[in-house]
């Protein structure tokens, strides 16, 4: 069976409803209720200027995950995010490598977040890297299906539990176009789908794709090696043979990406926005 057939049509809808059922009857019932424009406005405006306490959960992949010391200096942006918020905010990084928007649900990882997330908490969701892996049926999720998972499982089901979803577009890879002198848009179909569903649902959006690309354009292609996991042989004990990785970050890159995320959050007008430390918000 092709990857497209695995997640298309009625079978996809049946899976979405089944996943919702695992969250409890209240959440399942809310999946079919469109988010109204008036509610979106209320959510954004009532939070402006208000203090926030709570937890930011991160649902994502290896670009955001927390790495043990055995992988140093490899790091994910979610690993560094708490440094950019006040002590009122706890960051619970549930990102894990190799997962797509679909497999994160199928493996029960989103349900585990929904089991503990509370009103006033936040769910940051960033996928796209693994969704685009056409050659891997376990991960591949066509852009149209990715959009519906974001809509039904990550946005609507999270709201049904009283928490706030924040859609994060997939962070850029080190993909440089010498003819333009600019970095390419990574996973453009998924970036577009994430932006579209956030607008349609009135959900908060962090355009990390655009922000990371602008940052990379600013520092240039050679300096970008210090952001991604480009290491010389013998430079770090955990990578004795060196590595040239254009997807994952070394510690400096993770710090910079986390700063970009928090800077965008500071401008969203959410209660959480007021908890971004000034060094990030500028």
Short mmCIF file of C-alpha atoms in Angstrom, two decimals:
data_model
loop_
_atom_site.label_atom_id
_atom_site.label_comp_id
_atom_site.label_asym_id
_atom_site.label_seq_id
_atom_site.Cartn_x
_atom_site.Cartn_y
_atom_site.Cartn_z
CA UNK A 1 0.00 0.00 0.00
CA UNK A 2 1.33 3.43 -0.91
CA UNK A 3 2.01 6.02 1.85
CA UNK A 4 -0.70 8.22 0.38
CA UNK A 5 -3.29 5.47 0.65
CA UNK A 6 -2.34 4.82 4.26
CA UNK A 7 -3.53 8.23 5.44
CA UNK A 8 -6.08 9.34 2.87
CA UNK A 9 -9.86 9.47 2.64
CA UNK A 10 -12.11 7.72 5.11
CA UNK A 11 -9.28 5.78 6.73
CA UNK A 12 -7.63 9.06 7.75
CA UNK A 13 -10.88 10.38 9.12
CA UNK A 14 -11.42 7.17 11.08
CA UNK A 15 -7.93 7.51 12.58
CA UNK A 16 -8.50 11.13 13.54
CA UNK A 17 -11.72 10.26 15.33
CA UNK A 18 -10.05 7.36 17.07
CA UNK A 19 -7.22 9.58 18.28
CA UNK A 20 -9.75 12.08 19.57
CA UNK A 21 -11.54 9.34 21.47
CA UNK A 22 -8.38 8.63 23.42
CA UNK A 23 -8.54 12.17 24.79
CA UNK A 24 -11.96 11.71 26.34
CA UNK A 25 -15.49 12.45 25.23
CA UNK A 26 -15.18 16.21 25.76
CA UNK A 27 -12.18 16.58 23.48
CA UNK A 28 -13.57 14.21 20.88
CA UNK A 29 -16.80 16.12 20.63
CA UNK A 30 -14.97 19.39 20.20
CA UNK A 31 -12.95 18.19 17.23
CA UNK A 32 -15.86 18.78 14.91
CA UNK A 33 -16.64 22.26 16.20
CA UNK A 34 -15.11 25.01 14.03
CA UNK A 35 -13.17 27.68 15.89
CA UNK A 36 -15.04 30.94 15.46
CA UNK A 37 -13.44 34.22 14.49
CA UNK A 38 -14.86 35.93 17.59
CA UNK A 39 -13.23 33.36 19.86
CA UNK A 40 -9.90 33.87 18.10
CA UNK A 41 -10.10 37.61 18.65
CA UNK A 42 -11.04 37.13 22.29
CA UNK A 43 -8.14 34.76 22.87
CA UNK A 44 -5.63 37.22 21.45
CA UNK A 45 -6.95 40.43 23.00
CA UNK A 46 -7.75 39.27 26.53
CA UNK A 47 -4.22 37.98 26.96
CA UNK A 48 -2.53 41.21 26.02
CA UNK A 49 -0.62 42.55 29.00
CA UNK A 50 -1.72 39.76 31.37
CA UNK A 51 0.78 37.71 33.35
CA UNK A 52 1.03 34.03 32.57
CA UNK A 53 2.01 30.98 34.54
CA UNK A 54 1.97 27.51 33.13
CA UNK A 55 3.71 25.04 30.91
CA UNK A 56 4.77 25.20 27.27
CA UNK A 57 4.67 21.71 25.75
CA UNK A 58 6.60 21.10 22.54
CA UNK A 59 5.46 18.49 20.01
CA UNK A 60 8.14 18.19 17.35
CA UNK A 61 11.06 16.26 15.88
CA UNK A 62 14.85 16.05 16.19
CA UNK A 63 15.36 19.72 15.32
CA UNK A 64 13.69 20.63 18.63
CA UNK A 65 14.36 17.64 20.88
CA UNK A 66 16.50 17.57 24.01
CA UNK A 67 19.79 15.68 23.59
CA UNK A 68 21.77 13.97 26.33
CA UNK A 69 25.38 14.87 27.07
CA UNK A 70 26.46 11.91 24.97
CA UNK A 71 25.48 13.88 21.86
CA UNK A 72 27.13 17.19 22.78
CA UNK A 73 27.35 19.65 21.06
CA UNK A 74 24.19 18.56 19.20
CA UNK A 75 21.11 20.31 20.58
CA UNK A 76 17.53 21.14 19.65
CA UNK A 77 15.84 24.51 19.88
CA UNK A 78 13.27 23.18 22.35
CA UNK A 79 16.13 22.25 24.65
CA UNK A 80 17.13 25.91 24.92
CA UNK A 81 13.72 27.59 24.93
CA UNK A 82 13.26 27.91 28.70
CA UNK A 83 16.19 30.35 28.88
CA UNK A 84 14.07 32.90 27.04
CA UNK A 85 11.10 32.84 29.42
CA UNK A 86 10.68 34.03 32.99
CA UNK A 87 10.53 31.57 35.87
CA UNK A 88 6.72 31.69 35.62
CA UNK A 89 6.93 29.40 32.59
CA UNK A 90 7.96 25.74 32.51
CA UNK A 91 8.99 24.20 29.19
CA UNK A 92 8.15 20.52 28.77
CA UNK A 93 9.97 19.43 25.63
CA UNK A 94 8.28 16.32 24.22
CA UNK A 95 9.97 16.59 20.82
CA UNK A 96 11.62 13.39 19.61
CA UNK A 97 13.60 12.53 16.53
CA UNK A 98 12.19 10.78 13.50
CA UNK A 99 8.56 11.72 14.06
CA UNK A 100 6.13 13.34 11.70
CA UNK A 101 2.83 15.03 12.52
CA UNK A 102 1.12 11.68 11.87
CA UNK A 103 3.49 9.27 13.64
CA UNK A 104 3.63 11.53 16.73
CA UNK A 105 -0.12 10.94 17.02
CA UNK A 106 -0.10 7.27 16.10
CA UNK A 107 2.50 6.48 18.74
CA UNK A 108 0.37 8.09 21.45
CA UNK A 109 2.78 10.96 22.06
CA UNK A 110 0.21 13.70 21.49
CA UNK A 111 -2.30 11.85 23.67
CA UNK A 112 0.31 11.75 26.45
CA UNK A 113 0.57 15.55 26.26
CA UNK A 114 -3.20 15.94 26.19
CA UNK A 115 -3.43 13.74 29.30
CA UNK A 116 -1.55 16.34 31.35
CA UNK A 117 -2.00 19.68 29.59
CA UNK A 118 -4.15 22.16 31.53
CA UNK A 119 -6.10 25.34 30.84
CA UNK A 120 -3.59 28.16 30.52
CA UNK A 121 -0.89 25.90 29.12
CA UNK A 122 0.47 26.02 25.55
CA UNK A 123 1.29 23.47 22.88
CA UNK A 124 3.96 24.46 20.35
CA UNK A 125 3.79 22.17 17.32
CA UNK A 126 6.51 22.03 14.66
CA UNK A 127 6.63 19.26 12.07
CA UNK A 128 7.49 18.99 8.38
CA UNK A 129 10.99 17.54 8.16
CA UNK A 130 9.90 13.93 8.54
CA UNK A 131 6.46 14.45 7.01
CA UNK A 132 8.25 15.19 3.73
CA UNK A 133 10.18 11.89 3.71
CA UNK A 134 8.37 10.25 0.78
CA UNK A 135 10.66 7.21 0.89
CA UNK A 136 9.70 6.37 4.50
CA UNK A 137 6.06 5.19 4.80
CA UNK A 138 6.20 5.32 8.59
CA UNK A 139 6.91 9.04 8.50
CA UNK A 140 5.56 10.39 5.22
CA UNK A 141 2.48 12.55 5.50
CA UNK A 142 1.21 14.37 2.39
CA UNK A 143 0.81 18.13 2.90
CA UNK A 144 -2.99 17.95 2.77
CA UNK A 145 -3.06 15.32 5.52
CA UNK A 146 -0.46 17.21 7.54
CA UNK A 147 -2.73 20.23 7.44
CA UNK A 148 -5.71 18.24 8.74
CA UNK A 149 -3.68 16.68 11.56
CA UNK A 150 -2.64 20.16 12.62
CA UNK A 151 -6.23 21.34 12.44
CA UNK A 152 -8.03 18.49 14.19
CA UNK A 153 -5.50 16.93 16.54
CA UNK A 154 -3.08 19.70 17.44
CA UNK A 155 -5.24 22.83 17.26
CA UNK A 156 -8.87 21.86 17.95
CA UNK A 157 -8.23 19.03 20.39
CA UNK A 158 -5.78 21.17 22.36
CA UNK A 159 -8.26 24.02 22.55
CA UNK A 160 -10.94 21.62 23.74
CA UNK A 161 -8.76 21.02 26.81
CA UNK A 162 -8.49 24.74 27.52
CA UNK A 163 -4.90 25.11 26.32
CA UNK A 164 -3.53 27.30 23.54
CA UNK A 165 -1.94 25.79 20.41
CA UNK A 166 0.88 27.65 18.68
CA UNK A 167 1.73 26.50 15.15
CA UNK A 168 5.44 26.71 14.32
CA UNK A 169 6.52 26.44 10.69
CA UNK A 170 9.38 23.98 10.08
CA UNK A 171 12.81 25.43 10.79
CA UNK A 172 15.07 25.87 7.78
CA UNK A 173 17.76 23.43 6.72
CA UNK A 174 21.19 24.56 5.54
CA UNK A 175 20.10 24.60 1.92
CA UNK A 176 21.90 27.41 0.10
CA UNK A 177 21.27 28.64 -3.43
CA UNK A 178 24.52 30.01 -4.83
CA UNK A 179 22.75 31.63 -7.79
CA UNK A 180 20.54 33.79 -5.57
CA UNK A 181 22.90 34.11 -2.63
CA UNK A 182 20.02 33.13 -0.36
CA UNK A 183 18.95 30.07 1.58
CA UNK A 184 16.12 28.04 0.06
CA UNK A 185 12.73 27.61 1.70
CA UNK A 186 12.81 24.16 3.28
CA UNK A 187 9.65 22.05 2.86
CA UNK A 188 7.64 24.87 1.22
CA UNK A 189 4.43 22.83 0.87
CA UNK A 190 4.43 22.18 4.62
CA UNK A 191 5.29 25.77 5.45
CA UNK A 192 2.34 26.92 3.34
CA UNK A 193 0.00 24.34 4.90
CA UNK A 194 0.99 25.36 8.44
CA UNK A 195 0.41 29.04 7.68
CA UNK A 196 -2.92 28.32 6.00
CA UNK A 197 -4.37 26.21 8.80
CA UNK A 198 -3.23 28.69 11.45
CA UNK A 199 -5.02 31.46 9.59
CA UNK A 200 -8.15 29.37 9.00
CA UNK A 201 -8.35 28.36 12.67
CA UNK A 202 -7.30 31.71 14.12
CA UNK A 203 -4.36 30.01 15.81
CA UNK A 204 -1.15 31.71 16.87
CA UNK A 205 1.67 31.27 14.35
CA UNK A 206 5.44 31.40 14.76
CA UNK A 207 6.99 31.53 11.29
CA UNK A 208 10.26 29.87 12.25
CA UNK A 209 10.82 28.95 8.62
CA UNK A 210 10.98 32.60 7.62
CA UNK A 211 12.81 33.79 10.73
CA UNK A 212 15.50 31.11 10.55
CA UNK A 213 16.03 31.68 6.85
CA UNK A 214 16.40 35.44 7.36
CA UNK A 215 18.90 34.78 10.13
CA UNK A 216 20.94 32.42 7.93
CA UNK A 217 20.86 34.89 5.04
CA UNK A 218 22.22 37.50 7.41
CA UNK A 219 25.22 35.50 8.60
CA UNK A 220 26.05 33.84 5.26
CA UNK A 221 26.73 30.34 4.05
CA UNK A 222 30.14 29.82 5.68
CA UNK A 223 29.11 31.12 9.09
CA UNK A 224 26.02 28.91 8.95
CA UNK A 225 28.30 25.90 9.49
CA UNK A 226 28.65 27.09 13.07
CA UNK A 227 24.86 26.92 13.46
CA UNK A 228 24.37 23.44 12.06
CA UNK A 229 26.18 20.28 13.10
CA UNK A 230 29.32 20.82 11.06
CA UNK A 231 32.22 19.52 13.15
CA UNK A 232 35.82 18.72 12.35
CA UNK A 233 37.32 15.33 13.10
CA UNK A 234 38.67 15.31 16.66
CA UNK A 235 36.86 18.53 17.58
CA UNK A 236 34.42 16.85 19.95
CA UNK A 237 34.73 13.42 21.61
CA UNK A 238 31.16 12.48 20.73
CA UNK A 239 31.90 12.99 17.01
CA UNK A 240 35.48 11.71 16.64
CA UNK A 241 35.25 11.51 12.85
CA UNK A 242 33.55 14.87 12.46
CA UNK A 243 30.19 15.40 10.76
CA UNK A 244 28.56 17.58 8.11
CA UNK A 245 24.87 17.74 8.98
CA UNK A 246 22.69 20.34 7.27
CA UNK A 247 19.55 19.60 9.29
CA UNK A 248 20.46 19.42 12.97
CA UNK A 249 21.97 22.09 15.17
CA UNK A 250 24.97 22.39 17.38
CA UNK A 251 24.47 24.23 20.65
CA UNK A 252 24.95 27.72 19.24
CA UNK A 253 22.37 27.04 16.53
CA UNK A 254 19.84 25.67 19.00
CA UNK A 255 20.26 28.79 21.13
CA UNK A 256 19.74 31.07 18.14
CA UNK A 257 16.65 29.18 16.93
CA UNK A 258 15.14 29.27 20.43
CA UNK A 259 15.76 33.01 20.51
CA UNK A 260 13.93 33.42 17.20
CA UNK A 261 10.96 31.39 18.50
CA UNK A 262 10.73 33.42 21.72
CA UNK A 263 11.10 36.72 19.87
CA UNK A 264 8.14 35.76 17.69
CA UNK A 265 6.13 34.71 20.74
CA UNK A 266 6.76 38.13 22.31
CA UNK A 267 4.82 39.68 19.43
CA UNK A 268 1.80 37.35 19.48
CA UNK A 269 -0.25 39.23 22.07
CA UNK A 270 -0.79 36.12 24.20
CA UNK A 271 -0.48 36.00 28.00
CA UNK A 272 2.73 34.04 27.34
CA UNK A 273 4.11 36.96 25.35
CA UNK A 274 4.65 38.97 28.50
CA UNK A 275 6.84 36.22 29.95
CA UNK A 276 9.52 36.45 27.23
CA UNK A 277 12.69 37.90 28.73
CA UNK A 278 13.78 41.26 27.29
CA UNK A 279 16.97 39.85 25.75
CA UNK A 280 14.88 37.72 23.42
CA UNK A 281 12.05 40.16 22.75
CA UNK A 282 14.25 42.87 21.26
#
